[in-house]
Amino acid sequence: MNITDVRIRKVNEEGKMKAIVSITFDDEFVVHDIKIIEGQNGLFIAMPSRKIGDGDFRDIAHPLTSETRSRIRDAIFAEYENVLSQKEE
């Protein structure tokens, strides 16, 4: 499965949530509402999730392997950096 599109839909300069992302696979399947979050150890991605009864959150969609998570993360961060550099110009 190939990542064919990454769209940064909303960029926040304030707060911990830096952006909301949609990613498309093979021009056939899209996952919306992936978040770029500023954590204690730098940026990370949070997959779309929903709140369950006891206040915890459970991912709605997520990669099954660390290799796939890395490919998704790298593609998202590359596009995020691209968007930030275009904003600065």
Coordinates of C-alpha atoms in Angstrom, one line a residue:
M1 CA 0.0 0.0 0.0
N2 CA 1.4 3.4 -1.1
I3 CA 0.8 6.8 0.4
T4 CA -0.5 8.8 -2.5
D5 CA -1.5 12.1 -0.8
V6 CA -1.0 13.9 2.4
R7 CA -3.1 17.0 3.2
I8 CA -2.5 19.3 6.1
R9 CA -6.0 20.6 6.7
K10 CA -5.4 22.9 9.7
V11 CA -2.3 24.3 11.2
N12 CA -2.2 25.8 14.7
E13 CA 0.7 27.8 16.0
E14 CA -0.6 28.0 19.5
G15 CA -1.2 25.0 21.8
K16 CA -0.1 21.4 21.7
M17 CA -2.1 20.3 18.7
K18 CA -0.1 21.6 15.7
A19 CA -2.1 20.3 12.7
I20 CA -4.9 18.0 11.5
V21 CA -4.0 15.8 8.6
S22 CA -5.7 13.5 6.0
I23 CA -3.7 10.8 4.3
T24 CA -4.7 8.8 1.2
F25 CA -3.5 5.3 0.3
D26 CA -3.3 4.1 -3.3
D27 CA -5.7 6.9 -4.4
E28 CA -8.5 4.7 -3.0
F29 CA -8.6 5.0 0.8
V30 CA -8.4 8.0 3.0
V31 CA -7.9 8.5 6.8
H32 CA -9.0 11.9 8.2
D33 CA -8.3 13.5 11.5
I34 CA -4.7 12.4 12.2
K35 CA -3.3 14.9 14.6
I36 CA 0.2 16.3 14.9
I37 CA 0.8 16.9 18.6
E38 CA 3.7 18.6 20.4
G39 CA 4.7 16.3 23.2
Q40 CA 7.5 16.5 25.8
N41 CA 9.9 14.7 23.4
G42 CA 8.9 16.5 20.3
L43 CA 6.2 16.1 17.6
F44 CA 4.3 12.8 17.2
I45 CA 1.2 11.7 15.3
A46 CA -2.1 10.7 17.0
M47 CA -4.4 8.5 14.9
P48 CA -8.1 9.3 14.8
S49 CA -9.8 8.1 18.0
R50 CA -13.1 8.2 19.8
K51 CA -13.9 8.6 23.5
I52 CA -15.1 5.4 25.2
G53 CA -17.3 5.3 28.3
D54 CA -14.7 5.6 31.0
G55 CA -13.0 8.7 29.6
D56 CA -10.3 6.9 27.7
F57 CA -9.7 7.1 24.0
R58 CA -9.5 4.2 21.5
D59 CA -8.0 4.6 18.0
I60 CA -10.6 4.2 15.2
A61 CA -7.9 3.4 12.6
H62 CA -4.2 2.7 13.1
P63 CA -1.2 0.9 11.5
L64 CA -0.6 -2.6 12.6
T65 CA 3.2 -2.5 12.2
S66 CA 5.8 -0.1 13.4
E67 CA 7.2 0.0 9.8
T68 CA 3.9 1.2 8.5
R69 CA 3.5 3.7 11.4
S70 CA 7.0 5.1 10.5
R71 CA 6.1 5.5 6.8
I72 CA 3.0 7.3 7.7
R73 CA 4.7 9.5 10.3
D74 CA 7.6 10.4 7.9
A75 CA 5.2 11.3 5.0
I76 CA 3.1 13.5 7.4
F77 CA 6.1 15.3 8.9
A78 CA 7.6 15.9 5.4
E79 CA 4.4 17.6 4.2
Y80 CA 4.0 19.5 7.6
E81 CA 7.6 20.9 7.2
N82 CA 6.7 21.8 3.6
V83 CA 3.6 23.7 4.7
L84 CA 5.5 25.5 7.4
S85 CA 8.3 26.6 5.1
Q86 CA 5.7 27.9 2.6
K87 CA 4.0 29.9 5.4
E88 CA 7.3 31.5 6.3
E89 CA 7.9 32.7 2.7

